[in-house]
XYZ file of C-alpha atoms in Angstrom:
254
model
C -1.621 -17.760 -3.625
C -5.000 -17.851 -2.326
C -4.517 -16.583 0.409
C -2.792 -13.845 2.098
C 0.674 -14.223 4.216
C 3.754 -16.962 3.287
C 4.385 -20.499 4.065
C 8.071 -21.636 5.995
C 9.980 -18.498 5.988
C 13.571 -19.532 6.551
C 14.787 -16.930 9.096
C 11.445 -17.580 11.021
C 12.282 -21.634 11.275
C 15.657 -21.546 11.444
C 15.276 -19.311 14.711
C 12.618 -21.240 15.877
C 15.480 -24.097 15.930
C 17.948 -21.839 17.648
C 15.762 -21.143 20.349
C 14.574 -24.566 20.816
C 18.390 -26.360 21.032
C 19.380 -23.106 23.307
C 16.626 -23.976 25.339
C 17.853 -27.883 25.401
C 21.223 -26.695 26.774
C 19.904 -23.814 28.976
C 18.525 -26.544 31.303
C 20.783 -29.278 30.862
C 23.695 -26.670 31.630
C 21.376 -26.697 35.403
C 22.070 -29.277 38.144
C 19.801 -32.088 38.439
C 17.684 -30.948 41.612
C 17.478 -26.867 39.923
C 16.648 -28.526 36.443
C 13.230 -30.833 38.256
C 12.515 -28.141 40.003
C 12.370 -25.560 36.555
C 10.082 -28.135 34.799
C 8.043 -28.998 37.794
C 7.005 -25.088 38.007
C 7.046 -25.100 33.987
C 4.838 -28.191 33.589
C 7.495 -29.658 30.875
C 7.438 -33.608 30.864
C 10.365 -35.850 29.624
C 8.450 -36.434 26.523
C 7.636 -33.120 25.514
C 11.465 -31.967 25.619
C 12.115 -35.116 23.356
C 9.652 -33.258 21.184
C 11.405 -30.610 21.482
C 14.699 -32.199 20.010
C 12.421 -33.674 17.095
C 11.340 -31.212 15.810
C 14.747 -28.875 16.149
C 16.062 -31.625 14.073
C 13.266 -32.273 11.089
C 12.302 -28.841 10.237
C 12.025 -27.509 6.793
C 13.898 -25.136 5.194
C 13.505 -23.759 1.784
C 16.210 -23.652 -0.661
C 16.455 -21.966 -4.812
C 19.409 -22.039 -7.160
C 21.752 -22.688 -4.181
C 20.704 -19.893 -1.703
C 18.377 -20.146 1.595
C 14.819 -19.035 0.260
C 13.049 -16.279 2.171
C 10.047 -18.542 2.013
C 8.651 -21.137 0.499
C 7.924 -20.256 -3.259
C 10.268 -16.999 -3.130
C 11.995 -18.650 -6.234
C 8.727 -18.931 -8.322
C 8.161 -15.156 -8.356
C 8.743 -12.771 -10.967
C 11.884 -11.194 -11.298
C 12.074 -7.344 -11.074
C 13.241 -4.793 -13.137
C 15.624 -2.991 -10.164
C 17.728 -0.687 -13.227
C 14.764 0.680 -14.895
C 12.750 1.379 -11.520
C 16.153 3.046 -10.270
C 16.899 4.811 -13.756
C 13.673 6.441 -13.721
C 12.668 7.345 -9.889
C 16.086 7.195 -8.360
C 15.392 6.579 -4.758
C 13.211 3.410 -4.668
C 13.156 2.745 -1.104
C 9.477 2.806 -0.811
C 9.161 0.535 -3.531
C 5.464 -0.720 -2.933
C 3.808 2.538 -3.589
C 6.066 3.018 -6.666
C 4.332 -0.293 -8.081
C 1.559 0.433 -6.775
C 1.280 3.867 -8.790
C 2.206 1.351 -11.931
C -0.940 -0.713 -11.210
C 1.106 -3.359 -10.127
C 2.202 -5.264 -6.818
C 5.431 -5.798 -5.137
C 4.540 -9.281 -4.071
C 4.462 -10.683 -7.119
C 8.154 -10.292 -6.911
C 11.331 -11.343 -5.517
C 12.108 -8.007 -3.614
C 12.595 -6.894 0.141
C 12.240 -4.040 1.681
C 15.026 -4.876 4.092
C 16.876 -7.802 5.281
C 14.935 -11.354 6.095
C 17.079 -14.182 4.413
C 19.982 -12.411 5.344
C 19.180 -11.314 9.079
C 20.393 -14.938 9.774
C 23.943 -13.641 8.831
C 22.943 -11.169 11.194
C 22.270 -12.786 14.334
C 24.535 -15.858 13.823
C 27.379 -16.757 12.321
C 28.521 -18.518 9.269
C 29.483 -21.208 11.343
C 26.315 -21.073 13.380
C 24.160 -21.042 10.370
C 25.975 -24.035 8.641
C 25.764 -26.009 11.899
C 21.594 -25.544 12.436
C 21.175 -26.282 8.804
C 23.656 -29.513 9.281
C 21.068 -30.672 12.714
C 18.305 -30.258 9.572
C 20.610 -32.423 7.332
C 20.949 -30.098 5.125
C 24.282 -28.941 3.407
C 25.568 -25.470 3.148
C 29.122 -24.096 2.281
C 31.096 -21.831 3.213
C 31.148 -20.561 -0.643
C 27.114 -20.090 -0.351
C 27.361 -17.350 2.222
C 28.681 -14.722 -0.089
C 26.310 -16.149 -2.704
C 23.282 -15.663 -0.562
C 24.454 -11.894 0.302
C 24.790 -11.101 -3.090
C 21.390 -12.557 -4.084
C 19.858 -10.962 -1.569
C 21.196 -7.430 -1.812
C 20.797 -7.313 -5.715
C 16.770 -7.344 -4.604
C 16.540 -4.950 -1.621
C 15.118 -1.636 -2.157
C 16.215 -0.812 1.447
C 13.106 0.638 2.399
C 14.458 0.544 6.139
C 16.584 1.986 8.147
C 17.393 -0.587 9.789
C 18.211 -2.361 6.458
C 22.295 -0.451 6.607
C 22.592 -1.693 10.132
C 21.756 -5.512 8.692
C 24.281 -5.210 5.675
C 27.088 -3.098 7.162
C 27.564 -6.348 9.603
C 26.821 -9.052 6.532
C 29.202 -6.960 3.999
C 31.929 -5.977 7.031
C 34.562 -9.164 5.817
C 33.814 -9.283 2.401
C 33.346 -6.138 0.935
C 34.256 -3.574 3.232
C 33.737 -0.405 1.030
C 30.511 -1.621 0.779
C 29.542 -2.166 4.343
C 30.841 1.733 4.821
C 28.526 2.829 2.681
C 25.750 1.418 4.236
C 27.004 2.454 7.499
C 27.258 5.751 6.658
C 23.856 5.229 5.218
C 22.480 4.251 8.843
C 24.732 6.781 10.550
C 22.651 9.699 8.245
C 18.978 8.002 8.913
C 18.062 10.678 11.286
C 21.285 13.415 11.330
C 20.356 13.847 7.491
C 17.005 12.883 7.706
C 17.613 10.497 4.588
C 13.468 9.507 4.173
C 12.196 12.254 3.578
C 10.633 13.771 6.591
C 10.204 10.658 9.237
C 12.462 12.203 11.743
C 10.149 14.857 12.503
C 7.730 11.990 13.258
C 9.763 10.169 15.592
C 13.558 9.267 15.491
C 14.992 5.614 14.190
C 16.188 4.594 17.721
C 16.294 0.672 16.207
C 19.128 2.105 13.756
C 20.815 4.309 16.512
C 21.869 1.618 18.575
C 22.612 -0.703 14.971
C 24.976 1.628 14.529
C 26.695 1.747 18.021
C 26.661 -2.611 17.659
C 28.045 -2.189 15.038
C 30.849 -0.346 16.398
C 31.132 -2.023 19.611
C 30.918 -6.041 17.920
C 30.527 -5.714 14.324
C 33.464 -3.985 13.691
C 35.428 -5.462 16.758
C 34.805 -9.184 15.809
C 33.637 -9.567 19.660
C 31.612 -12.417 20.176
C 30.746 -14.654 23.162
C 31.440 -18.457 22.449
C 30.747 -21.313 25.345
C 32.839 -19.674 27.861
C 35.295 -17.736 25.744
C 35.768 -14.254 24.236
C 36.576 -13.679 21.152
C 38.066 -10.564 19.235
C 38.685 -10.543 15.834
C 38.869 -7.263 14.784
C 38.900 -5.776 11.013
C 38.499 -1.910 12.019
C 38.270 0.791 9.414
C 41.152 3.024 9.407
C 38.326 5.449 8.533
C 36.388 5.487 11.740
C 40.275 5.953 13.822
C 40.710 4.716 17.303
C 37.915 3.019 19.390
C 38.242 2.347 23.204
C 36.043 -0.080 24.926
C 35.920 -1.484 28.878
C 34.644 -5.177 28.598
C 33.590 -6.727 31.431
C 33.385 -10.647 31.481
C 33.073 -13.088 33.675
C 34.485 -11.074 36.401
C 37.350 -9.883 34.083
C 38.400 -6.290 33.433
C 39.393 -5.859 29.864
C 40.335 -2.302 27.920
């Protein structure tokens, strides 16, 4: 390119959308005098939230062979060779100085250093995703979700530790040995130090409360929807009996 940076990454825009439609319904959830009164001190006109609604509904989103591109162009890059980099240094978390050492560049390529594409799977749900891409008109199935994960993962040299948090939760359903492995992997960021000497620096605090989300929602299926609360739990036998107070709404739950 020729210039530096990217052009429409996906998880960027398709937040940008979430926010905006949350926003919509944030003040049209307020009664008519409170909601004024909110975009009198704001200085929001009628026309500017029909803007609002405009553009939540037109922007782009790039797509490649069937998956959500990370950014415009991801698919032209070059693909990497992950099995000979990972036959011949092992760990290749830090996978921009290892090309670097080659002479070469990690953004010519299609490879992450944690999750982006897939921290959508992350924040929202399937459902959620497929219903902001449906406002943009465009179509995705319920079949492309494990596509995308597995497109994704196969180039991320989870350089992060926050990248086990991100795929324990997108793994957790559909490949639960998997997701254990990477939560394990988070779990060990700091107890086992697993980067070589950054805990002496400063501890991943990002990945210690990952980890405890994980546990609490992830692994719970608890999620907020409209006015309900849901549980749909798929709990590891491994990780033995978890006991939570909820409090929602005024309820008392154990």
């Amino acid at each position: 390119a020729p210039y530096d940076g990217i052009d429409d990454n996906a998880y960027t825009n398709i937040m940008a959308v979430w926010v905006i439609t949350h926003a919509i319904d944030a003040l049209n959830l307020l009664p008519l005098p409170n909601r004024l009164d909110l975009m009198e001190t704001l200085g929001l006109q009628s026309g500017e939230l029909d803007h609002w609604d405009d553009v939540s509904r037109r922007m782009f989103v790039p797509f490649h062979d069937g998956v959500i591109s990370q950014f415009e162009g991801y698919g032209d890059l070059a693909d990497l060779d992950w099995d000979r980099l990972r036959s011949q240094y092992g760990n290749i978390q830090r996978l921009d100085r290892i090309l670097e050492a080659e002479d070469d560049d990690v953004n010519r390529y299609k490879a992450s250093k944690q999750a982006d594409a897939l921290m959508l799977l992350y924040l929202l749900s399937a459902d959620e995703l497929r219903e902001l891409l449906a406002r943009l008109g465009y179509r995705f199935t319920p079949e492309q979700v494990p596509e995308m994960v597995d497109y994704y993962l196969a180039r991320t040299s989870h350089g992060s530790t926050l990248s086990g948090v991100v795929h324990t939760w997108v793994l957790a359903r559909a490949n639960r040995d998997r997701a254990m492995e990477f939560f394990t992997q988070a779990l060990k960021s700091d107890v086992s130090d697993i980067q070589g000497g950054t805990t002496s620096e400063g501890i991943h605090l990002a990945a210690m409360a990952g980890t405890v989300d994980l546990m609490q929602r992830c692994f719970t299926g608890l999620e907020t929807r409209s006015n309900r609360i849901i549980l749909s739990p798929y709990w590891p036998e491994s990780l033995g009996v978890l006991a939570i107070p909820i409090h929602y709404r005024g309820l008392h739950l154990h």
